[in-house]
Short mmCIF file of C-alpha atoms and ligand atoms in Angstrom, two decimals:
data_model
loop_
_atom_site.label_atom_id
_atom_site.label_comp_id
_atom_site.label_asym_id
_atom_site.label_seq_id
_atom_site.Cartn_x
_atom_site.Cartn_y
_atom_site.Cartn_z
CA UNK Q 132 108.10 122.69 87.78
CA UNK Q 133 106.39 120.77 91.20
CA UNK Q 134 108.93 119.94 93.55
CA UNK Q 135 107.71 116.62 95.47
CA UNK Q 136 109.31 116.18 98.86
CA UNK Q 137 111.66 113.45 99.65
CA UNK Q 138 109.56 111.76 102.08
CA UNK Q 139 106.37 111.51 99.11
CA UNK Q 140 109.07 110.62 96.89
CA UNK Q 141 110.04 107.96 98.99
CA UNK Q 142 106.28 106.64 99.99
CA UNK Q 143 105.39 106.35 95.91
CA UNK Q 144 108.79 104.37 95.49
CA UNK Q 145 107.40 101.98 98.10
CA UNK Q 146 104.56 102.14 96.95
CA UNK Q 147 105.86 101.17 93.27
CA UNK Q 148 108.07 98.34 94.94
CA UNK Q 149 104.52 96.78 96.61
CA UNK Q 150 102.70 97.27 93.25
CA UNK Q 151 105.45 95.39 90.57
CA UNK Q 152 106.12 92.50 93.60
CA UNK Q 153 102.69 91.73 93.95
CA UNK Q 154 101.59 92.07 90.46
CA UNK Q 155 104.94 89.82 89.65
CA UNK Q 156 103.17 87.11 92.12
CA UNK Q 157 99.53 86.91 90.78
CA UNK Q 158 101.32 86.77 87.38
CA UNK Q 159 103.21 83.89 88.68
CA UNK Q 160 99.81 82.40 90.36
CA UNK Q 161 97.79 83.10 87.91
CA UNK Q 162 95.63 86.37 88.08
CA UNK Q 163 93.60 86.06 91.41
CA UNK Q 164 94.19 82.74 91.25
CA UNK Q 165 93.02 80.90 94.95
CA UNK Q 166 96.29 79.79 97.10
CA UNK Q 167 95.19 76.85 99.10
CA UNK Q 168 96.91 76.85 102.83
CA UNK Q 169 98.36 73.58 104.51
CA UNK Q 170 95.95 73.10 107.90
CA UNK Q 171 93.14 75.20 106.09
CA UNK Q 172 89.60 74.42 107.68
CA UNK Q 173 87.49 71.88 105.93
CA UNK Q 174 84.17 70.94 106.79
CA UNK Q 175 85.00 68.13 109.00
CA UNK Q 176 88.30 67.55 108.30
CA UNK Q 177 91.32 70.53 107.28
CA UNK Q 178 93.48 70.08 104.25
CA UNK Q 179 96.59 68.35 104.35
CA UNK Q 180 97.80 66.91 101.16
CA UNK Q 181 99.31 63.53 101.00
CA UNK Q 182 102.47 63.44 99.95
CA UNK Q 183 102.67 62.45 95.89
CA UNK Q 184 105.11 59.47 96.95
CA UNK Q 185 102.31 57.96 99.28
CA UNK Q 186 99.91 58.77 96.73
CA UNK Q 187 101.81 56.78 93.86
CA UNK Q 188 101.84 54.17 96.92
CA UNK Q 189 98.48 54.30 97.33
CA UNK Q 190 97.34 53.90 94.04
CA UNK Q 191 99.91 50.47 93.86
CA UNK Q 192 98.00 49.04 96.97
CA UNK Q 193 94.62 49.69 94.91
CA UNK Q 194 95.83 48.05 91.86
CA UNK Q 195 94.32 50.96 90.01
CA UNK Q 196 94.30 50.42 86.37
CA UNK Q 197 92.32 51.81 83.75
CA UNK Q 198 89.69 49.47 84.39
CA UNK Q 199 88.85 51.55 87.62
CA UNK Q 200 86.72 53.75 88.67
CA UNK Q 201 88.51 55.83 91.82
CA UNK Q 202 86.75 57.77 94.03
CA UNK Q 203 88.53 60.02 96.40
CA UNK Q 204 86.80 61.55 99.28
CA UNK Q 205 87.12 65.04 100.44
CA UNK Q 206 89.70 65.33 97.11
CA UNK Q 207 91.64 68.34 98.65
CA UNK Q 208 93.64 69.82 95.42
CA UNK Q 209 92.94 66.62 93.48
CA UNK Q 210 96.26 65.06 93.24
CA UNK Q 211 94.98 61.38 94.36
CA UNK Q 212 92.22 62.33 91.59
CA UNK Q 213 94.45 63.31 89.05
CA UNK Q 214 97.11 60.46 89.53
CA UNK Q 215 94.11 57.94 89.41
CA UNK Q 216 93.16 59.44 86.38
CA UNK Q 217 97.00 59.51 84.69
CA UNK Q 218 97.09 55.52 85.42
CA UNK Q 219 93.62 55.19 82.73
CA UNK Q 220 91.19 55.07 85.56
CA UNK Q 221 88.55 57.40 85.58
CA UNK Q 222 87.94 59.23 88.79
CA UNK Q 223 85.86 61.58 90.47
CA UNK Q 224 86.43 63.59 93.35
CA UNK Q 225 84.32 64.39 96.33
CA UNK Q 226 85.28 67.41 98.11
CA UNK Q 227 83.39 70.14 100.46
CA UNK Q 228 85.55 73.58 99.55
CA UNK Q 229 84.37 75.21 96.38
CA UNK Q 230 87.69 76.74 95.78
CA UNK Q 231 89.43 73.42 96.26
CA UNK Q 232 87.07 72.08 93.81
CA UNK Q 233 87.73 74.37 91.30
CA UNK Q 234 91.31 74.03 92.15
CA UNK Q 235 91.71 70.71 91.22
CA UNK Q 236 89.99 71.24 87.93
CA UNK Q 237 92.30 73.55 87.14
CA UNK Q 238 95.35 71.36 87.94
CA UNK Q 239 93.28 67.86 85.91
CA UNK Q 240 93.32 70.80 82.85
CA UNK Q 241 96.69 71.38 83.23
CA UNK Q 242 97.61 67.61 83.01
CA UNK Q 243 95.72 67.11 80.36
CA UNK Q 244 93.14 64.69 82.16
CA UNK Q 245 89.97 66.44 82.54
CA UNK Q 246 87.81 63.74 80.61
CA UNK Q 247 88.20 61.54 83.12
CA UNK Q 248 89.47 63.66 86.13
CA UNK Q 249 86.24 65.09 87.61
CA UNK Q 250 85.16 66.72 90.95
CA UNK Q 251 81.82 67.90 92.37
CA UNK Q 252 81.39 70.09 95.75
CA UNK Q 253 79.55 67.77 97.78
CA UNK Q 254 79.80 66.39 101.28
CA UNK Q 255 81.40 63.21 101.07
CA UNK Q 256 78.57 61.90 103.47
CA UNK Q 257 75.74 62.66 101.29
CA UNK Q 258 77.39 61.34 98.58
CA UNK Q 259 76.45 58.28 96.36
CA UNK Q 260 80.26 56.09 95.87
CA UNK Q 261 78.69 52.75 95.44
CA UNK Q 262 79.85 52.47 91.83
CA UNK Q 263 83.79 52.96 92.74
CA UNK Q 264 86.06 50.04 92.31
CA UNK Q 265 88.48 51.63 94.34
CA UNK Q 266 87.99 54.46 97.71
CA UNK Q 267 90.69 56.52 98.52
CA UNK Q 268 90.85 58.60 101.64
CA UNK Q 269 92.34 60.70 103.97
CA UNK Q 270 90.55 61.60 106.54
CA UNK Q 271 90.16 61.08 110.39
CA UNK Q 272 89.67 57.89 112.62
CA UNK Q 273 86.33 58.68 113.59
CA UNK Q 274 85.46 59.80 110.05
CA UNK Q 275 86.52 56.43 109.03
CA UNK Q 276 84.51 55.11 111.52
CA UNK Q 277 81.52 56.79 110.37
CA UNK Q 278 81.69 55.66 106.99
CA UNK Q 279 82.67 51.91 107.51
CA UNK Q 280 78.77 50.50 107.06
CA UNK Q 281 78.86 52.27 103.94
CA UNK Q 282 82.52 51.07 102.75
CA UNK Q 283 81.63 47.51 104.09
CA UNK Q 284 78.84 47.74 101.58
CA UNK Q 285 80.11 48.10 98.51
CA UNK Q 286 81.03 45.64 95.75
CA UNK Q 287 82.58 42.64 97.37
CA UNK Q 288 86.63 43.33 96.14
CA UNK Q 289 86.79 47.06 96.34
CA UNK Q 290 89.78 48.33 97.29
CA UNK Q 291 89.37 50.40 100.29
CA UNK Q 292 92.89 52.92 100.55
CA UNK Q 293 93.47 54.82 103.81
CA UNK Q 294 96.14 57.79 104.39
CA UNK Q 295 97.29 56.81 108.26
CA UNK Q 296 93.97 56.52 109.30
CA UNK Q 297 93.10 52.55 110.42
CA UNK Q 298 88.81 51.57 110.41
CA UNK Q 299 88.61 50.43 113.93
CA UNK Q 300 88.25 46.18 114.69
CA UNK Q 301 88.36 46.30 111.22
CA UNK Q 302 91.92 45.20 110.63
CA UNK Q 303 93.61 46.05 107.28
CA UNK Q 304 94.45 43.65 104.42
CA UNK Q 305 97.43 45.32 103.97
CA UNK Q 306 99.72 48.08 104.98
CA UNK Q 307 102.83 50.55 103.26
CA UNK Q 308 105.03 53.11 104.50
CA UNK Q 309 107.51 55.29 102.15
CA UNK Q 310 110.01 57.05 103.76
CA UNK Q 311 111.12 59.12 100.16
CA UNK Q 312 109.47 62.54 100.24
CA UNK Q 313 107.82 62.06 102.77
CA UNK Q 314 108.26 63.73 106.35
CA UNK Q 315 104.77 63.30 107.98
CA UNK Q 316 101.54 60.86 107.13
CA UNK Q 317 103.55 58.59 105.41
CA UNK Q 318 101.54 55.00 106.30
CA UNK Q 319 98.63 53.88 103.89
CA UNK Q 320 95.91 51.29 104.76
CA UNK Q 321 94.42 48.87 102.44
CA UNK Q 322 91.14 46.76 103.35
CA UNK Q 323 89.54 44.35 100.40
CA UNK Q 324 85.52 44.92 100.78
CA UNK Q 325 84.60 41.13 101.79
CA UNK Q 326 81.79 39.56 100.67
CA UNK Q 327 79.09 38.45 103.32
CA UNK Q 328 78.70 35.02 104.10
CA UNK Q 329 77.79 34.77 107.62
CA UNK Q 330 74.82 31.99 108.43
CA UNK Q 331 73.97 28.70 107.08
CA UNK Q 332 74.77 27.17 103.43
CA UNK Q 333 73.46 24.19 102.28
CA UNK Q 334 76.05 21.31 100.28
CA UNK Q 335 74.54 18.74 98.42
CA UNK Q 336 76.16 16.55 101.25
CA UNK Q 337 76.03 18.38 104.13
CA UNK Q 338 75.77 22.08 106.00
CA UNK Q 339 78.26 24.78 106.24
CA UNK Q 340 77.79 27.49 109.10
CA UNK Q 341 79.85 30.38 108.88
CA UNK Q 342 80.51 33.20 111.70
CA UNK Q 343 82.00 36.25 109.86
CA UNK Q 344 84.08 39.13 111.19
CA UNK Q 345 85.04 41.33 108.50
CA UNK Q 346 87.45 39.16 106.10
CA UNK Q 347 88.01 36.22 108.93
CA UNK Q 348 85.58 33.45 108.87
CA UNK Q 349 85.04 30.84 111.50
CA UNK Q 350 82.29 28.16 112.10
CA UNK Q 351 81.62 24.40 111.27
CA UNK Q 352 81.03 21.84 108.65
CA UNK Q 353 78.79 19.17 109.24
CA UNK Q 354 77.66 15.79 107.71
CA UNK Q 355 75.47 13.64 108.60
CA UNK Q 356 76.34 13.27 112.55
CA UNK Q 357 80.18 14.57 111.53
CA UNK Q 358 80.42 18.06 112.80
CA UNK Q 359 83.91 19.46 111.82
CA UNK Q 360 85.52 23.03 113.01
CA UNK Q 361 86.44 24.80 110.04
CA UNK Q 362 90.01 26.77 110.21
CA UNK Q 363 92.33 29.72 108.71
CA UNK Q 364 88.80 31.06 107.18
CA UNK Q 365 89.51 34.29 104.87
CA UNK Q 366 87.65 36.14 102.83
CA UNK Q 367 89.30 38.73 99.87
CA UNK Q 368 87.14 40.30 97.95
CA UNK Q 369 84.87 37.30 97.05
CA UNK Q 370 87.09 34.16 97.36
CA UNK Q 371 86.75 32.30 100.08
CA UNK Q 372 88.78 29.87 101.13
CA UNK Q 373 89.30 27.74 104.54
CA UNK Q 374 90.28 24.02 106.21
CA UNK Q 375 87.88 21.59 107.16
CA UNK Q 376 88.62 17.49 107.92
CA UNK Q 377 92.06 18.09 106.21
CA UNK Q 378 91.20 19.35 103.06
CA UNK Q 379 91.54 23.16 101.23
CA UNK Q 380 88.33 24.72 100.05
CA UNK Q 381 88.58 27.24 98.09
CA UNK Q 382 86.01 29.49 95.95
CA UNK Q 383 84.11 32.70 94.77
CA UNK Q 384 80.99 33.53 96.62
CA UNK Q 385 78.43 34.91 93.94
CA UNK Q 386 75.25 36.75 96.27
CA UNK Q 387 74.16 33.51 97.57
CA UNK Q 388 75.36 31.13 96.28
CA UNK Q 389 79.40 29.50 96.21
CA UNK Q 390 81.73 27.31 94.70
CA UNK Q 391 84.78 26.00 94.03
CA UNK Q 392 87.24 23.35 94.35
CA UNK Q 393 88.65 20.92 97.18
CA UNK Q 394 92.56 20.30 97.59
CA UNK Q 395 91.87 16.42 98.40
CA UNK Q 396 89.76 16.47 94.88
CA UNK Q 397 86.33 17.17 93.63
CA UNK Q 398 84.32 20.05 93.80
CA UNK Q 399 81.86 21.91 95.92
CA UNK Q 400 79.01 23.99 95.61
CA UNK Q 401 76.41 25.57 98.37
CA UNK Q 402 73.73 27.72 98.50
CA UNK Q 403 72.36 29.90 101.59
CA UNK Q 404 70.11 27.85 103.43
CA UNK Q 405 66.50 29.68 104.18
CA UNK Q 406 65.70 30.97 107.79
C1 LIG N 1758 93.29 65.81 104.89
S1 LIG N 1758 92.64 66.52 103.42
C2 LIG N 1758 92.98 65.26 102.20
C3 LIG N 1758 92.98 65.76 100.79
C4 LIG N 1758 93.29 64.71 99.71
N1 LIG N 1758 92.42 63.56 99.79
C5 LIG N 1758 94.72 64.24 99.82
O1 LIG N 1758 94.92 63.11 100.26
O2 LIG N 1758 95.64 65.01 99.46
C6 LIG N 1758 90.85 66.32 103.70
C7 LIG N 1758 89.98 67.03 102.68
O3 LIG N 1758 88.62 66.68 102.94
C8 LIG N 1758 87.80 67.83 102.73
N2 LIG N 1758 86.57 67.64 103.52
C9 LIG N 1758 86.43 67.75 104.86
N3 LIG N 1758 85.16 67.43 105.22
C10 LIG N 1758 84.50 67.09 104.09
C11 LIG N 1758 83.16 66.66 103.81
N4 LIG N 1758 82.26 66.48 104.76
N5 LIG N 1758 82.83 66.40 102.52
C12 LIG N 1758 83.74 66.57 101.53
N6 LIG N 1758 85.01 66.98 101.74
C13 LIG N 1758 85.39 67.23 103.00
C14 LIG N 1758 88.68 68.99 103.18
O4 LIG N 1758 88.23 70.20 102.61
C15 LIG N 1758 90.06 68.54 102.70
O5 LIG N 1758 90.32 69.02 101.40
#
């Protein structure tokens, strides 16, 4: 009969330990499954996942409903994605890491939303997201920088939904903290993509010049030799409203033209005036 020393016996019992703990893991995994890591590098930004809570959050601020179309960009392990997609929207997400990509698939399988749950490896800034009603994001502040002629682009009335991150002189629409479950990055931003309306309109009666900065318009309206100052001019999306003389206008802006109605009566129309 072989005798086997103590010390080999001892070595294969360690070695037996090593082989049923990890084999006990990548059956808990999944076999050879890819762990994502917390601070991981990413192509310009690393992962960190928001927390679900400010996700749910962020989604609220969005008013994502299954009429949307979400897109989140550099998607991480898809939970924004996924969430989006559990609400009726359908969503795509735009992330850099292969392995994160297929990740995320993985987890959209597992609840059950993979028809409209989709990713694609892709940098987010060579990426097409002019059809999303709603952008979700967490990224960096001069990553948001980067991308603001692009987001400022988009469909007057997307929803534009930050993770701590703020878009410069751009000020937000809106703003959310949670404190539940969540210990750090726990402030979303929401900006409304404004519709353009800077220059010179023409009213049946009269001219309206506009000076826009982001959602917050300024200028004058003038008739005949009347020249008001128009006040408290917003933009959301594409209603405009703002004070002249006294009276509430208030409207949609459709391309170039606008209308709507006037709080002392009547309505109003104008059309951009040629240069
Ligand atoms: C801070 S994490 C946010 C993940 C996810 N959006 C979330 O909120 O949980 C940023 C993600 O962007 C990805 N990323 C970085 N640079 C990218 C790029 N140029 N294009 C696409 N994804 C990128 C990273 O791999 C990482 O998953």
């Amino acid at each position: 009969m072989t005798t086997v020393s103590p010390a080999r016996r001892h070595s294969l019992i360690l070695w037996l330990v090593l082989f049923i703990t990890s084999a006990c893991a990548q059956a808990q995994s999944g076999k050879g499954e890819f762990q994502p890591q917390v601070g991981q590098e990413g192509k310009d930004v690393i992962w960190v996942p928001t927390p679900q809570s400010l996700v749910d959050r962020m989604l609220d601020m969005g008013k994502v409903t299954s009429r949307d179309y979400v897109i989140d960009l550099g998607s991480g392990d898809g939970r924004t994605v996924i969430t989006a997609a559990k609400r009726g929207a359908r969503a795509l997400g735009i992330e850099y890491n292969p392995d994160m990509v297929e990740l995320s698939r993985r987890n959209a399988a597992k609840e059950g939303v993979s028809d409209r749950a989709n990713f694609v490896k892709a940098d987010l800034f060579e990426s097409d997201f002019s059809q999303a009603t709603v952008i979700t994001m967490f990224l960096l502040p001069d990553i948001n920088l980067k991308l603001r002629p692009k987001l400022l682009n988009l469909k007057p009335g997307t929803r534009v939904v930050s993770n701590s991150f703020t878009m410069g002189d751009w000020a937000e629409d809106d703003s959310v903290s949670v404190k539940d479950g969540c210990m750090s990055y726990c402030t979303a931003y929401l900006w409304i993509v404004p519709a353009k309306v800077d220059g010179a309109w023409q009213l049946a009666d009269g001219t309206l010049n506009l000076k826009q900065t982001y959602q917050v318009i300024s200028g004058s309206l003038r008739r005949g030799n009347n020249t008001i100052q128009i006040a408290n001019g917003k933009l959301h999306g594409d209603q405009i409203m703002f004070n002249a003389g006294g009276a509430l206008y208030t409207g949609r802006v459709d391309g170039n033209g606008m209308e709507g109605s006037v709080s002392t009566g009547g309505n109003w129309k104008a059309t951009r005036a040629a240069k």
